[in-house]
Coordinates of C-alpha atoms in Angstrom, one line a residue:
X1 CA 0.1 0.0 0.0
X2 CA 2.8 2.5 0.8
X3 CA 4.4 1.6 -2.4
X4 CA 1.3 2.4 -4.2
X5 CA 1.2 5.7 -2.4
X6 CA 4.6 6.4 -3.6
X7 CA 4.1 5.5 -7.0
X8 CA 1.0 7.9 -7.4
X9 CA 2.6 10.7 -5.8
X10 CA 2.5 13.0 -8.7
X11 CA -1.2 12.3 -8.9
X12 CA -1.8 13.2 -5.4
X13 CA 0.2 16.5 -5.7
X14 CA -1.9 17.2 -8.7
X15 CA -5.1 17.1 -6.6
X16 CA -3.5 19.1 -4.0
X17 CA -2.5 21.7 -6.7
X18 CA -5.9 21.9 -8.2
X19 CA -7.4 22.3 -4.6
X20 CA -4.9 24.8 -3.6
X21 CA -5.5 27.0 -6.5
X22 CA -9.3 26.7 -6.5
X23 CA -10.2 27.0 -2.6
X24 CA -10.0 30.8 -2.3
X25 CA -9.8 31.6 -6.1
X26 CA -12.6 34.3 -5.8
X27 CA -11.9 35.7 -2.7
X28 CA -10.3 39.1 -2.3
X29 CA -8.7 38.0 1.1
X30 CA -7.6 34.7 -0.1
X31 CA -5.8 32.5 2.3
X32 CA -6.1 34.9 5.0
X33 CA -9.6 33.6 5.6
X34 CA -8.2 30.3 6.6
X35 CA -6.7 32.4 9.7
X36 CA -9.5 34.6 10.3
X37 CA -12.0 31.7 11.5
X38 CA -9.5 30.2 14.3
X39 CA -8.5 33.7 15.3
X40 CA -12.2 34.9 15.8
X41 CA -13.0 31.6 17.5
X42 CA -9.9 32.4 19.9
X43 CA -11.2 35.9 20.6
X44 CA -14.8 35.0 21.3
X45 CA -14.0 31.8 23.3
X46 CA -11.0 33.6 25.4
X47 CA -13.5 36.5 26.2
X48 CA -16.2 34.3 27.2
X49 CA -14.3 31.6 29.2
X50 CA -11.6 33.5 30.7
X51 CA -13.5 36.7 31.6
X52 CA -17.4 35.5 32.0
X53 CA -16.7 32.0 33.3
X54 CA -13.1 32.8 34.6
X55 CA -11.6 29.7 33.6
X56 CA -7.8 29.9 34.5
X57 CA -5.2 28.3 32.3
X58 CA -2.1 26.4 33.8
X59 CA 1.1 28.0 34.3
X60 CA 3.2 28.5 31.3
X61 CA 6.5 26.8 31.0
X62 CA 8.2 29.5 33.1
X63 CA 6.3 28.5 36.1
X64 CA 5.1 32.0 36.7
X65 CA 2.7 33.5 34.2
X66 CA -0.5 32.2 32.6
X67 CA -1.9 32.9 29.2
X68 CA -5.4 31.4 28.6
X69 CA -5.4 32.5 25.0
X70 CA -2.1 30.8 24.1
X71 CA -3.5 27.6 26.0
X72 CA -6.7 27.7 23.9
X73 CA -5.3 28.3 20.7
X74 CA -2.9 25.4 21.1
X75 CA -6.0 23.2 21.5
X76 CA -7.9 24.9 18.6
X77 CA -4.9 24.2 16.2
X78 CA -4.7 20.6 17.3
X79 CA -8.4 20.2 16.9
X80 CA -8.5 22.0 13.4
X81 CA -6.0 19.5 12.1
X82 CA -8.1 16.7 13.3
X83 CA -11.6 17.9 12.2
X84 CA -10.3 19.6 9.0
X85 CA -8.7 16.3 7.6
X86 CA -11.8 14.3 8.7
X87 CA -14.5 16.5 7.1
X88 CA -12.5 17.1 4.1
X89 CA -11.6 13.4 3.4
X90 CA -15.1 12.4 4.2
X91 CA -16.8 14.4 1.3
X92 CA -13.9 14.1 -1.5
X93 CA -15.5 11.0 -3.1
X94 CA -18.9 12.6 -3.7
X95 CA -17.2 15.8 -5.0
X96 CA -15.0 13.9 -7.2
X97 CA -17.7 11.6 -8.3
X98 CA -18.2 12.7 -12.0
X99 CA -14.2 12.3 -12.4
X100 CA -14.2 9.0 -10.8
X101 CA -16.9 7.7 -13.4
X102 CA -14.9 8.9 -16.2
X103 CA -11.3 8.3 -15.5
X104 CA -9.7 5.1 -13.7
X105 CA -7.3 6.2 -11.0
X106 CA -7.0 5.4 -7.2
X107 CA -10.1 6.8 -5.4
X108 CA -7.7 7.9 -2.6
X109 CA -5.6 10.3 -4.6
X110 CA -8.4 13.2 -4.3
X111 CA -8.7 12.5 -0.7
X112 CA -5.2 12.7 0.1
X113 CA -4.6 15.6 -2.3
X114 CA -7.2 17.7 -0.4
X115 CA -5.6 16.5 2.9
X116 CA -2.3 18.2 1.7
X117 CA -4.0 21.5 1.3
X118 CA -5.5 21.3 4.8
X119 CA -2.3 20.5 6.1
X120 CA -0.9 23.9 4.6
X121 CA -3.8 25.7 6.2
X122 CA -2.9 24.2 9.8
X123 CA 0.8 24.9 9.0
X124 CA -0.3 28.7 8.9
X125 CA -2.0 28.3 12.1
X126 CA 1.1 26.9 13.8
X127 CA 3.1 29.8 12.5
X128 CA 0.6 32.2 14.6
X129 CA 0.8 29.8 17.4
X130 CA 4.7 30.1 17.4
X131 CA 4.5 33.8 17.1
X132 CA 2.2 33.8 20.2
X133 CA 4.5 31.9 22.4
X134 CA 7.6 34.0 21.1
X135 CA 5.7 37.1 22.2
X136 CA 5.2 35.4 25.6
X137 CA 8.8 34.4 25.5
X138 CA 7.6 30.8 26.5
X139 CA 10.3 29.0 24.3
X140 CA 11.9 25.4 24.9
X141 CA 13.3 22.6 23.0
X142 CA 10.1 20.6 23.7
X143 CA 8.5 22.6 20.8
X144 CA 10.2 19.9 18.3
X145 CA 8.2 17.1 20.0
X146 CA 5.0 18.9 18.5
X147 CA 6.2 17.5 15.2
X148 CA 5.5 13.7 16.2
X149 CA 2.3 14.8 18.1
X150 CA 0.9 16.7 15.1
X151 CA 2.0 13.8 12.7
X152 CA 0.1 11.5 14.9
X153 CA -2.9 13.4 15.0
X154 CA -2.9 13.8 11.1
X155 CA -2.6 10.2 10.6
X156 CA -5.3 9.3 13.0
X157 CA -7.6 11.8 11.4
X158 CA -6.7 10.7 8.1
X159 CA -7.3 7.0 8.6
X160 CA -10.9 7.8 10.1
X161 CA -11.5 10.2 7.1
X162 CA -10.7 7.4 4.6
X163 CA -13.0 5.0 6.2
X164 CA -15.8 7.6 6.4
X165 CA -15.5 8.7 2.8
X166 CA -16.7 5.3 1.6
X167 CA -19.5 5.3 4.1
X168 CA -20.5 8.7 3.2
X169 CA -20.5 7.7 -0.4
X170 CA -22.7 4.9 0.1
X171 CA -24.9 6.5 2.8
X172 CA -25.4 10.3 2.6
X173 CA -26.4 10.8 6.1
X174 CA -23.1 9.9 7.4
X175 CA -21.4 13.5 7.0
X176 CA -24.4 15.0 9.0
X177 CA -24.2 12.3 11.8
X178 CA -20.3 13.0 12.0
X179 CA -21.0 16.7 12.2
X180 CA -23.4 16.1 15.1
X181 CA -20.8 13.9 16.8
X182 CA -18.0 16.5 16.4
X183 CA -19.8 19.3 18.3
X184 CA -20.3 17.6 21.7
X185 CA -16.7 15.6 21.1
X186 CA -15.1 19.2 21.0
X187 CA -16.3 20.2 24.3
X188 CA -15.5 16.8 25.7
X189 CA -11.8 17.7 24.8
X190 CA -9.6 19.8 27.1
X191 CA -9.4 22.7 24.6
X192 CA -11.2 25.3 26.3
X193 CA -10.7 24.0 29.8
X194 CA -7.6 22.1 31.3
X195 CA -8.0 18.6 32.4
X196 CA -7.5 19.2 36.0
X197 CA -10.7 21.4 36.1
X198 CA -12.8 18.5 35.1
X199 CA -11.0 16.3 37.6
X200 CA -11.8 19.0 40.4
X201 CA -15.4 20.1 39.5
X202 CA -17.0 17.2 37.5
X203 CA -15.4 13.9 38.6
X204 CA -18.2 11.9 36.9
X205 CA -17.0 13.3 33.5
X206 CA -13.3 12.4 34.1
X207 CA -13.4 8.9 32.4
X208 CA -15.3 10.0 29.5
X209 CA -12.9 13.2 28.7
X210 CA -10.0 10.9 29.5
X211 CA -11.1 8.0 27.1
X212 CA -11.5 10.6 24.4
X213 CA -8.5 9.9 21.9
X214 CA -8.4 13.7 21.1
X215 CA -7.9 14.4 24.6
X216 CA -4.5 12.5 24.3
X217 CA -3.3 14.5 21.3
X218 CA -4.3 17.8 22.7
X219 CA -3.0 17.2 26.2
X220 CA 0.4 16.2 24.5
X221 CA 0.3 19.3 22.5
X222 CA -0.5 21.5 25.7
X223 CA 2.5 19.7 27.3
X224 CA 5.1 20.3 24.7
X225 CA 4.2 23.7 23.6
X226 CA 2.5 25.4 26.5
X227 CA 3.8 23.8 29.8
X228 CA 7.2 23.0 28.0
X229 CA 7.2 19.6 29.6
X230 CA 8.3 16.2 28.0
X231 CA 5.5 13.7 28.0
X232 CA 6.4 10.2 28.8
X233 CA 8.2 8.3 26.1
X234 CA 5.7 5.6 25.8
X235 CA 2.9 8.4 25.4
X236 CA 4.6 9.7 22.2
X237 CA 5.3 6.4 20.9
X238 CA 1.6 5.3 21.7
X239 CA 0.1 8.3 19.7
X240 CA 2.5 7.7 16.7
X241 CA 1.4 3.9 16.9
X242 CA -2.3 4.7 17.4
X243 CA -2.0 7.3 14.4
X244 CA -0.1 5.0 12.1
X245 CA -2.3 2.0 12.8
X246 CA -5.4 3.9 12.2
X247 CA -4.0 5.3 8.8
X248 CA -3.1 1.9 7.7
X249 CA -6.4 0.2 8.6
X250 CA -8.2 3.0 7.1
X251 CA -6.4 3.0 3.8
X252 CA -6.8 -0.9 3.7
X253 CA -10.7 -0.6 4.3
X254 CA -10.7 2.1 1.7
X255 CA -9.0 0.1 -0.9
X256 CA -11.1 -2.9 -0.3
X257 CA -14.4 -1.1 -0.4
X258 CA -13.9 1.6 -2.9
X259 CA -13.5 -0.8 -6.0
X260 CA -17.1 -0.6 -6.7
X261 CA -17.7 3.0 -5.5
X262 CA -18.5 4.4 -8.8
X263 CA -22.0 3.1 -8.9
X264 CA -22.8 5.0 -5.7
X265 CA -21.6 8.3 -7.0

């Protein structure tokens, strides 16, 4: 499967180039829109949850100051990587249906091509996040550990997205069901609040939040970027293993079930 991915890399990049050129083609602000949405979300959530509900972020890596905005945006970036890849992957088969019916090529090529464009968007958000931490002088070598965490998150989301894309092509309700599920899942992930707050104020929800896989990825990002601490080695390896296995399973399921996908599109 990996050999097939490498063989068709030019085709994947062709779909990525197409999506990159058309995503904001008729917009005056272009790719600036990709930053306006998470930044507006950051401003609203930071105002509501830190001022109205008075949620306190943990101490920064310096052990002296706090920044709810930095804590929140770290979680938002990680979540956007997951939800963006998931939602884009899920809808690509339907949006490329006419082309798939006319030309024979691997059905996962447009899915992975669109995902590359989403990764570029998240990369822009990460640049803003790094600038925020530079302004706060919250800098540490643990930043480099964000690379395997984000890679694991992307593989995890892509694997699920590949499986859902086939289901969504056969059953149109899937994308709406996933949208409904992602809503509460967002609030069951420690993005707008630290996990310690749940442990103190809502002990009955702790096991639900802790068993949410996105909690593992977001918490790891908070550790390496915000708190500047090194997660246990087994945790990083576990996240990479989870992401890799999910991606390979997703690709295998996709290849096995997408052979006759044209008749559903």
